[in-house]
Each structure stands twice: as C-alpha cells, then as structure tokens.
N, C-alpha and C. Protein backbone atom coordinates (compact mmCIF):
# COMPACT_ATOMS: atom_id res chain seq x y z
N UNK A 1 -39.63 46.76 20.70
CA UNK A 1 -38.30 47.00 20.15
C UNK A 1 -37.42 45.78 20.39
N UNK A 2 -36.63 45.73 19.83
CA UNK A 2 -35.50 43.86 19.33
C UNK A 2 -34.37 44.64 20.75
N UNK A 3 -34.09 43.97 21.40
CA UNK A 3 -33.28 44.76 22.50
C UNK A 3 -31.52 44.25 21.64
N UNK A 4 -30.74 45.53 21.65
CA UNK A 4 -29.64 45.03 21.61
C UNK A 4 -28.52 44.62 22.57
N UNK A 5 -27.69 43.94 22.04
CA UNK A 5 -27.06 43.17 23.08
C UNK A 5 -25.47 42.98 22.55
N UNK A 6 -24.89 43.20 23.53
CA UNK A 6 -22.87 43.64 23.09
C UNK A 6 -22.88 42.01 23.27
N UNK A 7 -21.66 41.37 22.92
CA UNK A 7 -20.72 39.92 23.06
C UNK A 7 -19.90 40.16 23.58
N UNK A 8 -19.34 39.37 24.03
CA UNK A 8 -17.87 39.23 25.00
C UNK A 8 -17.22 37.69 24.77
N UNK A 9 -16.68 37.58 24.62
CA UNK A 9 -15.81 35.74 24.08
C UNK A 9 -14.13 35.98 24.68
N UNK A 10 -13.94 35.00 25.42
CA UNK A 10 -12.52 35.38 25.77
C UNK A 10 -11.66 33.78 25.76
N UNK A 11 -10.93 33.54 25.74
CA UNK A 11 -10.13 32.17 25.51
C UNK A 11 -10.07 31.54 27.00
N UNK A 12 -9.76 30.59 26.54
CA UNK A 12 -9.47 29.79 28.12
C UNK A 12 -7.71 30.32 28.98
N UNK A 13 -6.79 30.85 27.98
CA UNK A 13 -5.48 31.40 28.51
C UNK A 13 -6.34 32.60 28.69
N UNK A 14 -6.90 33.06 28.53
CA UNK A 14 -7.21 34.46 28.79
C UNK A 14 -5.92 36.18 27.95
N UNK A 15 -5.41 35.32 26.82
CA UNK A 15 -4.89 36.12 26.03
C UNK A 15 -5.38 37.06 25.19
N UNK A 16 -6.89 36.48 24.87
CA UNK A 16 -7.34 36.63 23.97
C UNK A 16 -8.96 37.25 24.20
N UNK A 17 -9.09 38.68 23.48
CA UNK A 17 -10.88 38.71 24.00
C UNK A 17 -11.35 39.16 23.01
N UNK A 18 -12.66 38.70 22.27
CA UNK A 18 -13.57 39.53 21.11
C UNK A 18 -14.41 40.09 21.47
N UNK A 19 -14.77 41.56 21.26
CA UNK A 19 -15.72 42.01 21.56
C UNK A 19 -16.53 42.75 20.38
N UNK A 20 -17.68 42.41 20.57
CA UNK A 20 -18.47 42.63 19.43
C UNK A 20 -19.44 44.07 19.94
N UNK A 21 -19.66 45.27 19.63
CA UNK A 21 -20.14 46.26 19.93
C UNK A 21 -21.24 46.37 18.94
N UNK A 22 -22.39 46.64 19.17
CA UNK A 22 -23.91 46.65 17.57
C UNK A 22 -23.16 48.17 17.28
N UNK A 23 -23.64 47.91 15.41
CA UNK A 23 -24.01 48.69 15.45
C UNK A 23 -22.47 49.08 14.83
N UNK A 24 -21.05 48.79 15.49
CA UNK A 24 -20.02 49.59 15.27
C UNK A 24 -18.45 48.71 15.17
N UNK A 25 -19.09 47.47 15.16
CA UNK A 25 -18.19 46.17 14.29
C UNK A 25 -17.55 44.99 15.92
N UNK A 26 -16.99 44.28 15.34
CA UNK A 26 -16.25 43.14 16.40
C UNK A 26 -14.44 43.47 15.93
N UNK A 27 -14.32 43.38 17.50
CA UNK A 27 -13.09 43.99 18.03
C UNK A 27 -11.90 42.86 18.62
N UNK A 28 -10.85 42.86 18.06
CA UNK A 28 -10.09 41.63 18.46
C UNK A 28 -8.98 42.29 19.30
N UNK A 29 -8.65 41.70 20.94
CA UNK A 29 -7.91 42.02 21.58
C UNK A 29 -7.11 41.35 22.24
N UNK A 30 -5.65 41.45 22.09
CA UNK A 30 -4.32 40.19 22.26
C UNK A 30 -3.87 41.13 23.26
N UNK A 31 -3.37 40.62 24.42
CA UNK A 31 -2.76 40.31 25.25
C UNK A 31 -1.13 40.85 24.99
N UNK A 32 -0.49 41.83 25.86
CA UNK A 32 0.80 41.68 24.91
C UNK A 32 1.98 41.93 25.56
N UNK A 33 1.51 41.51 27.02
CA UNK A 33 2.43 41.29 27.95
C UNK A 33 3.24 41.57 29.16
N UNK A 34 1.99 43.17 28.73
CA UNK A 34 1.83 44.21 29.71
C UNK A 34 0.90 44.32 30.37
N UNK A 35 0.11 45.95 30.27
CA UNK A 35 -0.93 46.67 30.84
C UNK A 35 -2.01 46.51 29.44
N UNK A 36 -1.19 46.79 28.74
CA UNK A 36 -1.82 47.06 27.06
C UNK A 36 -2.37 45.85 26.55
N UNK A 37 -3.47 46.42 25.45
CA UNK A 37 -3.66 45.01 24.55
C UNK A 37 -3.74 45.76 23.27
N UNK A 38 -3.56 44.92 22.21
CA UNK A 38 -3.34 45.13 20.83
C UNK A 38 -4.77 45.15 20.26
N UNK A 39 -5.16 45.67 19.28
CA UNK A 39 -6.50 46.11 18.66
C UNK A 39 -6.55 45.76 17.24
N UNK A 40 -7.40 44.93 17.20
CA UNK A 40 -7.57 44.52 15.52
C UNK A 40 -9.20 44.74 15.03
N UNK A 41 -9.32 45.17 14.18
CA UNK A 41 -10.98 45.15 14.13
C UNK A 41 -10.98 44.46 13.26
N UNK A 42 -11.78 43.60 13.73
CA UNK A 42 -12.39 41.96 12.81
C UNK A 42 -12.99 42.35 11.71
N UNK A 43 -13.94 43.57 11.71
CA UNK A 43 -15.12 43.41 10.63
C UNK A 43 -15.90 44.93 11.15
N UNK A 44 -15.96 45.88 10.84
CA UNK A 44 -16.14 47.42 10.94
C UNK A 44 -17.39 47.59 9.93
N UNK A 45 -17.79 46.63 8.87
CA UNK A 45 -18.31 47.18 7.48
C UNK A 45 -19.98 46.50 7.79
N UNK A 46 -20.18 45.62 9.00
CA UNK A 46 -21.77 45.53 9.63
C UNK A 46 -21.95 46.28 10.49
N UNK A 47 -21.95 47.63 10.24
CA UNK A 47 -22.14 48.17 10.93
C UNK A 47 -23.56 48.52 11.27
N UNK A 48 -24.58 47.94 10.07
CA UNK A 48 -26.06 48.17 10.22
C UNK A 48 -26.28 47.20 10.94
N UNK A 49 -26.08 45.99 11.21
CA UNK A 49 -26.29 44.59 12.10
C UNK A 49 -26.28 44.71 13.18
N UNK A 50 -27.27 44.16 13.77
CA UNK A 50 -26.99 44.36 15.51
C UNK A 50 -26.16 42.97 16.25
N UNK A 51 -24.79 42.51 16.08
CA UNK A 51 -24.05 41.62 15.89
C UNK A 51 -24.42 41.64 17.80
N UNK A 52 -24.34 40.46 18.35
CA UNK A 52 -24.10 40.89 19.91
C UNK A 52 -23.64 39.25 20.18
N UNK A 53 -24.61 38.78 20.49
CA UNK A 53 -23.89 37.31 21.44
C UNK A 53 -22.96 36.76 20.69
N UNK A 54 -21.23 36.19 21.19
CA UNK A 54 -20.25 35.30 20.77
C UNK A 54 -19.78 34.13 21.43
N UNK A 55 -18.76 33.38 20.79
CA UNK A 55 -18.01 32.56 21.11
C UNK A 55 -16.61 32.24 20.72
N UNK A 56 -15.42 31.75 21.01
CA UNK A 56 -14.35 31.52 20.71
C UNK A 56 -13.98 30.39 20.61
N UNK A 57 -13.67 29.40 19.51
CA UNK A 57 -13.36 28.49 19.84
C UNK A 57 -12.02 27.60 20.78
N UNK A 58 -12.08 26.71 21.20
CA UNK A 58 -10.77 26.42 22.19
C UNK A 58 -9.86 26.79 21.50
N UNK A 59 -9.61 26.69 20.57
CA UNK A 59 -8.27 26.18 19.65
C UNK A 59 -7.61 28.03 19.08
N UNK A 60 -8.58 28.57 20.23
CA UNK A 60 -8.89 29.77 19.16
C UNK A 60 -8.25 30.24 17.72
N UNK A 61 -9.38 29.61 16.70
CA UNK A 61 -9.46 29.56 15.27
C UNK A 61 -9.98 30.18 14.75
N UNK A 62 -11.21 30.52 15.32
CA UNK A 62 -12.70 30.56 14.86
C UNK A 62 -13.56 31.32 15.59
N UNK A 63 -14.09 32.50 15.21
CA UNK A 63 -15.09 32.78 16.42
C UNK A 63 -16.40 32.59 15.17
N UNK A 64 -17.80 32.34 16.53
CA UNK A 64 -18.95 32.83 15.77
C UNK A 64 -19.98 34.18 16.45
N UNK A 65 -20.28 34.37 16.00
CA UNK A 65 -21.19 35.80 16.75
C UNK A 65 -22.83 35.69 15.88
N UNK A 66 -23.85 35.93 16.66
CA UNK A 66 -25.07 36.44 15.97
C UNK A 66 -25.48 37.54 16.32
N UNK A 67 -26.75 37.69 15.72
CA UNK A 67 -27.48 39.07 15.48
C UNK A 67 -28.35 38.40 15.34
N UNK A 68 -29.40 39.94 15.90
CA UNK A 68 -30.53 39.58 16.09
C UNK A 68 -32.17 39.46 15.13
N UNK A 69 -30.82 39.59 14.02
CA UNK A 69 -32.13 38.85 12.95
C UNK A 69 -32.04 37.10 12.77
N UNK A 70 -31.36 36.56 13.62
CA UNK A 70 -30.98 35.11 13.78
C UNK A 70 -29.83 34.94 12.36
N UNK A 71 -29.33 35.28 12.22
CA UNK A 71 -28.40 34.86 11.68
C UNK A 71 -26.86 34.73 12.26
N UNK A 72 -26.25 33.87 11.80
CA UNK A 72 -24.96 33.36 12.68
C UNK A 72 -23.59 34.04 11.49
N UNK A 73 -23.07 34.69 12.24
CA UNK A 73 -21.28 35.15 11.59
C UNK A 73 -20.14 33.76 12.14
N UNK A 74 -19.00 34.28 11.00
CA UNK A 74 -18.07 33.20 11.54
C UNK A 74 -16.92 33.89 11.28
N UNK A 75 -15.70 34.04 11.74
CA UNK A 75 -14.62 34.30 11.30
C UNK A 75 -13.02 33.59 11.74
N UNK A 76 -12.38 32.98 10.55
CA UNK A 76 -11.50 32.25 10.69
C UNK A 76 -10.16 32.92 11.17
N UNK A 77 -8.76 32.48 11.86
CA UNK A 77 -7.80 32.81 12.21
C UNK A 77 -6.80 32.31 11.16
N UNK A 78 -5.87 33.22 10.01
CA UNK A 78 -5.50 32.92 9.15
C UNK A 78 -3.72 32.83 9.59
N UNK A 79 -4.01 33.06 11.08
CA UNK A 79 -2.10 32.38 11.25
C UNK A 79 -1.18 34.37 11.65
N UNK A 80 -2.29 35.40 11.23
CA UNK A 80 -1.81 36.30 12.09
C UNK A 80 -3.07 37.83 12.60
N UNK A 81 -4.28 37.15 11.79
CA UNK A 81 -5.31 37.52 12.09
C UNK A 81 -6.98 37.16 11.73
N UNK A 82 -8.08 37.91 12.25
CA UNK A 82 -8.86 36.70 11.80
C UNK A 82 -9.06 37.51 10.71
N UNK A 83 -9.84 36.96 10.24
CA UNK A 83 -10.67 37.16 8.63
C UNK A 83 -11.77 37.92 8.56
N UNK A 84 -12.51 38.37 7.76
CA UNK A 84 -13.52 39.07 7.72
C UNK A 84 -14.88 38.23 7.64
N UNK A 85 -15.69 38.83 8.33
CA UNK A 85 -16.99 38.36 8.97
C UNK A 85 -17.31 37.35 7.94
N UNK A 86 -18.07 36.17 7.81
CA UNK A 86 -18.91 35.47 7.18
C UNK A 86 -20.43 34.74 7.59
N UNK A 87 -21.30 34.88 6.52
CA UNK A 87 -22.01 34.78 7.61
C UNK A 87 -22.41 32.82 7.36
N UNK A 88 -23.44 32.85 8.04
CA UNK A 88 -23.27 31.11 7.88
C UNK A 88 -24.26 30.75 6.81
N UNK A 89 -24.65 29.93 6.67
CA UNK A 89 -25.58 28.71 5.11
C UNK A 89 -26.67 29.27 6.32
N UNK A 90 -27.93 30.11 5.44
CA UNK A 90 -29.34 29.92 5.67
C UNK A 90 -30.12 29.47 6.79
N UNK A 91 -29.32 30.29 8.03
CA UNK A 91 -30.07 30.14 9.26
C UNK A 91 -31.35 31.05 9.25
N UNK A 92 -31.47 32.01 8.48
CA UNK A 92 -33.28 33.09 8.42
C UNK A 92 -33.55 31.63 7.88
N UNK A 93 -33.64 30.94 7.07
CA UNK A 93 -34.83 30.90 6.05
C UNK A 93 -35.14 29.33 7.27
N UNK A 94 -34.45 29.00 8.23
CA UNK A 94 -35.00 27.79 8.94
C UNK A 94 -35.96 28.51 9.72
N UNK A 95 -36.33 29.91 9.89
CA UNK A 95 -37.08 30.54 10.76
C UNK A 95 -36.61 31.05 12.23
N UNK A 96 -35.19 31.12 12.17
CA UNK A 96 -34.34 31.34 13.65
C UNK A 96 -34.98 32.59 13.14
N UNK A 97 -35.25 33.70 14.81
CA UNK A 97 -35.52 34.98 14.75
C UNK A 97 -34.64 35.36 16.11
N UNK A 98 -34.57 36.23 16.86
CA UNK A 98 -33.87 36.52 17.88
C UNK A 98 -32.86 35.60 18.35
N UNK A 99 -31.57 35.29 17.83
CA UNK A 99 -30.96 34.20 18.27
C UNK A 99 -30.31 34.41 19.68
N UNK A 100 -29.90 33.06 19.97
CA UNK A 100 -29.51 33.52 21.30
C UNK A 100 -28.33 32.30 21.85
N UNK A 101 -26.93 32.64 22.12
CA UNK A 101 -25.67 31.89 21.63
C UNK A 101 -25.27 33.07 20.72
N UNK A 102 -24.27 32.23 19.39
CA UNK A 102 -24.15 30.61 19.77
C UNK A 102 -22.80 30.44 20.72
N UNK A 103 -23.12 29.07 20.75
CA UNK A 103 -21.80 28.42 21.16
C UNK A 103 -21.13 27.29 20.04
N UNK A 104 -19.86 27.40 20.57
CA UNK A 104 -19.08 26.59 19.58
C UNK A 104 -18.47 25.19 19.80
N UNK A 105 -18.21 24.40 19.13
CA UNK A 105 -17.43 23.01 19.51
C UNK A 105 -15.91 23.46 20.11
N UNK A 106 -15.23 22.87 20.66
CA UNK A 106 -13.79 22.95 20.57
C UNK A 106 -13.01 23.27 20.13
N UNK A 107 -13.02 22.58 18.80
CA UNK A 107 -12.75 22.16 17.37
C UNK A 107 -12.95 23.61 16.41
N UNK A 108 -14.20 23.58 16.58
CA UNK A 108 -15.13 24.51 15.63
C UNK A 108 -15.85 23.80 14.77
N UNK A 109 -15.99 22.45 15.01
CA UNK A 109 -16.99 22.04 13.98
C UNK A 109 -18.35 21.62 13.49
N UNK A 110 -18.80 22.10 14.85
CA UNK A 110 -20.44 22.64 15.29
C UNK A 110 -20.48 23.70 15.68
N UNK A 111 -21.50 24.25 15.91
CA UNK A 111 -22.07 25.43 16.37
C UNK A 111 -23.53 25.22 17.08
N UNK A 112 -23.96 25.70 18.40
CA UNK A 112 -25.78 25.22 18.83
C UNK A 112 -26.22 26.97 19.16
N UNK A 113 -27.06 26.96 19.05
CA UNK A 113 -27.69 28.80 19.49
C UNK A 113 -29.49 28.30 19.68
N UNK A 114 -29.61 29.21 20.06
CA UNK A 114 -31.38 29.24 20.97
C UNK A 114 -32.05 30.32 19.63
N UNK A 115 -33.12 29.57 20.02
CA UNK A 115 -34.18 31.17 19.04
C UNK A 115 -35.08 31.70 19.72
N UNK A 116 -36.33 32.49 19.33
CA UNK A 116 -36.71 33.05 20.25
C UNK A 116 -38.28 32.11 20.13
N UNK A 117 -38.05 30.90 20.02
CA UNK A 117 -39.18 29.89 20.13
C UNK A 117 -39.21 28.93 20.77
N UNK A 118 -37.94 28.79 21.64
CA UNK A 118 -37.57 27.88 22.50
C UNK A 118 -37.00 26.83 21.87
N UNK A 119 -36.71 26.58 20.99
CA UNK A 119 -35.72 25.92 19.74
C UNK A 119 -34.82 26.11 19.97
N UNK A 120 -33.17 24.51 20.09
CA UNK A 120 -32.12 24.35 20.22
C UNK A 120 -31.69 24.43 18.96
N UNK A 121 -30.68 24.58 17.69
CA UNK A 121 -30.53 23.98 16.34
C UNK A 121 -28.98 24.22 16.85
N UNK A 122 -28.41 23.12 15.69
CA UNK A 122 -27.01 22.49 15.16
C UNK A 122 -26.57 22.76 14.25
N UNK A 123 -25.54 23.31 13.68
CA UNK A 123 -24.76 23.22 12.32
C UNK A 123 -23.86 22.80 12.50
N UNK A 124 -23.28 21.80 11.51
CA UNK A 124 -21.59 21.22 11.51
C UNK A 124 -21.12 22.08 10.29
N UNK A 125 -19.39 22.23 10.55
CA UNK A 125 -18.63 22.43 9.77
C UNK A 125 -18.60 22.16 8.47
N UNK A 126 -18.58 22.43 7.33
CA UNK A 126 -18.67 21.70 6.42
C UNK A 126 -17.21 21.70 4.72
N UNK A 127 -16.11 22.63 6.03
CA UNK A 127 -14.98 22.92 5.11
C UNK A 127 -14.96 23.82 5.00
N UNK A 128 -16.00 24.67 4.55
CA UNK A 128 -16.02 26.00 4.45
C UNK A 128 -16.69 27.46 5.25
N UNK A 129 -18.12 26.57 5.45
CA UNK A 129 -19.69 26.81 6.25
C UNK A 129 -20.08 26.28 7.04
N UNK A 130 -20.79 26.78 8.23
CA UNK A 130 -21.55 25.82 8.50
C UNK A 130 -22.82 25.85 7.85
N UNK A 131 -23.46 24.13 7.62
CA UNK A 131 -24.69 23.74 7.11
C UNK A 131 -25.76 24.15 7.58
N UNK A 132 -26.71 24.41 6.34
CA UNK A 132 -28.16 24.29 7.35
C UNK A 132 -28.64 23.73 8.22
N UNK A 133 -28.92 24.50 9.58
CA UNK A 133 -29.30 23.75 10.88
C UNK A 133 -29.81 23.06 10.44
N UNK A 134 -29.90 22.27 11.84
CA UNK A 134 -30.82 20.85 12.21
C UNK A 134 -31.42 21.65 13.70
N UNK A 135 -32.92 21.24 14.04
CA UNK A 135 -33.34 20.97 15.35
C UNK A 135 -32.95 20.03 16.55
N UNK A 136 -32.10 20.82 17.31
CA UNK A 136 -31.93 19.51 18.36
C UNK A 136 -33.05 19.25 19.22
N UNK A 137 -33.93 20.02 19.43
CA UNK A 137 -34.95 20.18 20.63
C UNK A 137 -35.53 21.32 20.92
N UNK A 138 -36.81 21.01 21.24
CA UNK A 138 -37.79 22.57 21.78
C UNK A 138 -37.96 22.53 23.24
N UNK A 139 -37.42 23.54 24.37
CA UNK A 139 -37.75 23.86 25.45
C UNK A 139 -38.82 24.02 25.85
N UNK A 140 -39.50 24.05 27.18
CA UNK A 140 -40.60 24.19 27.18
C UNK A 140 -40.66 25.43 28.65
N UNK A 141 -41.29 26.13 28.99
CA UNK A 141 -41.45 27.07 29.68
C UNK A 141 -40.41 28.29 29.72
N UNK A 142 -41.16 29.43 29.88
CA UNK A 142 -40.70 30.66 29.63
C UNK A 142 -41.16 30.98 28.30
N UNK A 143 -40.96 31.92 27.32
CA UNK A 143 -40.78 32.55 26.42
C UNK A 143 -39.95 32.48 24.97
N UNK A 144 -38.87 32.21 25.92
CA UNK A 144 -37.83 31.96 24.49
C UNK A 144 -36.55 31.68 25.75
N UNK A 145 -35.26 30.91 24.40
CA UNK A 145 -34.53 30.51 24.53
C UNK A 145 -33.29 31.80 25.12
N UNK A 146 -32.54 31.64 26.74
CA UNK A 146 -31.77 32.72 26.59
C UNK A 146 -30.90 31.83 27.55
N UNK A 147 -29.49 32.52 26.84
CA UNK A 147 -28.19 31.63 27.22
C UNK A 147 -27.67 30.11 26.44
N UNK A 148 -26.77 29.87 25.84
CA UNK A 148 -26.05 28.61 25.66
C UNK A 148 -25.25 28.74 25.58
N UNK A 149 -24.54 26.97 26.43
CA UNK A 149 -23.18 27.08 26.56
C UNK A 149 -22.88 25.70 26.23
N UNK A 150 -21.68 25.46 25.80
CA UNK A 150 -21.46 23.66 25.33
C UNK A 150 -20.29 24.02 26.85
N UNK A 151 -20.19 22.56 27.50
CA UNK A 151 -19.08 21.94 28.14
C UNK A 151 -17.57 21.60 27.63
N UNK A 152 -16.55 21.82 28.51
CA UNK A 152 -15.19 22.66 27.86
C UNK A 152 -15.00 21.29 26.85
N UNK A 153 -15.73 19.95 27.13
CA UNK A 153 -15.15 18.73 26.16
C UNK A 153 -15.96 18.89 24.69
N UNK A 154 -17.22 19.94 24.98
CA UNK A 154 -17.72 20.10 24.07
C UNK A 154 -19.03 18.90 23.84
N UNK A 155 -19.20 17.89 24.64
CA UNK A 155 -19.94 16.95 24.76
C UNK A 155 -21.50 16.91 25.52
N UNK A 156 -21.68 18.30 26.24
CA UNK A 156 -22.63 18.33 27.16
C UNK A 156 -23.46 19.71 26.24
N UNK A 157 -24.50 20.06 26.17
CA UNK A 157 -25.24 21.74 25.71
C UNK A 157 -26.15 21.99 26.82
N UNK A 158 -25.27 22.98 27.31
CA UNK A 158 -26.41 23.55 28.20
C UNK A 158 -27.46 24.73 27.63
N UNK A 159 -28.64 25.22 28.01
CA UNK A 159 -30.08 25.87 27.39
C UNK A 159 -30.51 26.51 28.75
N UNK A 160 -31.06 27.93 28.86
CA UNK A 160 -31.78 28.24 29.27
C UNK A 160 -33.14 28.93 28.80
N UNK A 161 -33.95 29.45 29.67
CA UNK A 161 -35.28 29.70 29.01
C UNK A 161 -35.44 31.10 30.10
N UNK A 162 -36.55 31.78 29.13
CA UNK A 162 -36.95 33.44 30.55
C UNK A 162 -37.36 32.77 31.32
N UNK A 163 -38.29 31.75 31.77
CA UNK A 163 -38.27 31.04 33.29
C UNK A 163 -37.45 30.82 34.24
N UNK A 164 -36.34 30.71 33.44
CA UNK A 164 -35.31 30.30 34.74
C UNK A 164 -34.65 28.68 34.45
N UNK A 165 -35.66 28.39 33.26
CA UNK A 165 -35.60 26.48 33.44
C UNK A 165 -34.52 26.57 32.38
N UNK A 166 -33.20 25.29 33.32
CA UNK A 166 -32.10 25.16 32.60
C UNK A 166 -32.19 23.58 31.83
N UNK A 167 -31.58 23.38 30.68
CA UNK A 167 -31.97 22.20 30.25
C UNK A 167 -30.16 21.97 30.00
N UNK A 168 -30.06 20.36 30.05
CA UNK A 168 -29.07 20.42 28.75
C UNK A 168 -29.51 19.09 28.28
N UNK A 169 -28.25 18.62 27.34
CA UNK A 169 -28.56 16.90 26.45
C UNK A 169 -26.80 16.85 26.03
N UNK A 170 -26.80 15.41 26.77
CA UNK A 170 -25.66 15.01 26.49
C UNK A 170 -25.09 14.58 24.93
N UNK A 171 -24.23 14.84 24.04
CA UNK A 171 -23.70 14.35 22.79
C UNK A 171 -23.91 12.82 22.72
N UNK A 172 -24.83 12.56 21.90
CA UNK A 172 -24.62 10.81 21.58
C UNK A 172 -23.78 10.49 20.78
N UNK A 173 -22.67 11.18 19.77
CA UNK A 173 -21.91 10.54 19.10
C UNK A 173 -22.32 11.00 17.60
N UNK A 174 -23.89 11.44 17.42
CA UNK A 174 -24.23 11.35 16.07
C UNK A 174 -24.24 12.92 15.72
C-alpha cells in the first residue's frame, strides 16, 4: 500500500501555516493576533489525491505540495489569498513515482523533491510553471529518497535516504 502522508509548511514569522490533509484538501492558516487563526481552504476539489509533503516559500508567495503519484502542486498568493491548486509541467511522465519534498527556492523559482529511486530533480520557474525537471543526482544507499530541504539562502539541498545517509550539493550558479 502507497503510505499516506499529511504536510505541514509554516513561514519563517511564523504567521503563517499550510496544512495539507489527503484526501480532504490544503488548508491556509493566518495568524490574527490572538488565540485564533483564520481559515482559508486553498483547494477542497483534490480531494481524490493523496496531496501530503509541502513547502512555503520565504517571500511567502507560493506554496508547492506533492502527492504521491509524484506529481508536484503549486499555488500562487494573489495579494489577499492563494489561488487554486496547479499542478506543475510533466513531472509523471519524467518517471517521478512516490515523491518526496518538495522544497522551494526563496524566491520560488526552483523547486528540488526526491523520488522513490533515489533521484534528486529541479524545476525552474518559468512565469507561469515550473519546467520539466532536470536530474540533479542519484543517491546511493537505502531505498528511496526521504526528506528535502534547501538552506534558508536557498544555495545548499539537503537529501536523505531510508538508510539514514544524508547528502547535500552546494548551488554552482547554473
């Protein structure tokens, strides 16, 4: 059985938290100055998707979330809420299966997530989408890829594996 798995993404002020529940949509929660927080539901209508691992971008703009048919969601912040789910440019057909991430740039103008082959991949921004991955790298021990995280400059990707073995690779610029 594909195990499901809830998200959690919260901002660096800590105003801000998404929570993505399978199964029963992603949940946007503001801060509001109290005890209370305010409730927005991002996207209620995947409800067949098993949506679970997220991220927020710094700037919070942008979140992305996957599911565990490897495909990557995105949803933009339009100035008083986010937008409805999108999903990204043709991450099935590169062969991602169990994804695992993602994580996001700063910015928002990458995205890196794990598969369940020990495979790192990349998408940049592209105005609208992100592009069809690229391979950054294949892990080696354990099973598959679990956990990623980029560094708060966004310059470092950290990777783990079911072994235990942590990898990362510093940003060259390209």
């Amino acid at each position: 059985a594909t195990p499901v798995r809830a998200g959690v993404a919260i901002t660096s002020d800590a105003n801000t938290a998404i929570i993505s529940v399978p199964f029963r949509g992603i949940f946007h929660y503001t801060w509001n100055g109290s005890n209370n927080f305010t409730t927005q539901v991002i996207d209620s209508s995947n409800t067949t998707i098993p949506l679970c691992q997220m991220a927020i971008s710094q700037d919070n703009k942008r979140i992305v979330v996957g599911d565990n048919s490897g495909a990557v969601w995105f949803s933009n912040w339009n100035g008083s809420s986010f937008n409805q789910l999108t999903q990204t440019l043709d991450t099935g057909a590169a062969g991602i299966i169990y994804l695992f991430g993602p994580a996001i740039s700063p910015t928002g103008n990458y995205i890196v997530y794990g598969d369940g082959y020990l495979n790192v991949w990349i998408s940049y921004w592209n105005g609208s989408n992100y592009m069809y991955p690229s391979k950054v790298g294949t892990m080696t021990g354990g099973t598959a890829s679990r956990g990623i995280a980029l560094s708060y400059d966004g310059l470092v990707l950290y990777a783990g594996t079911t072994a235990g073995n942590v990898y990362y690779s510093v940003w060259n610029g390209n």
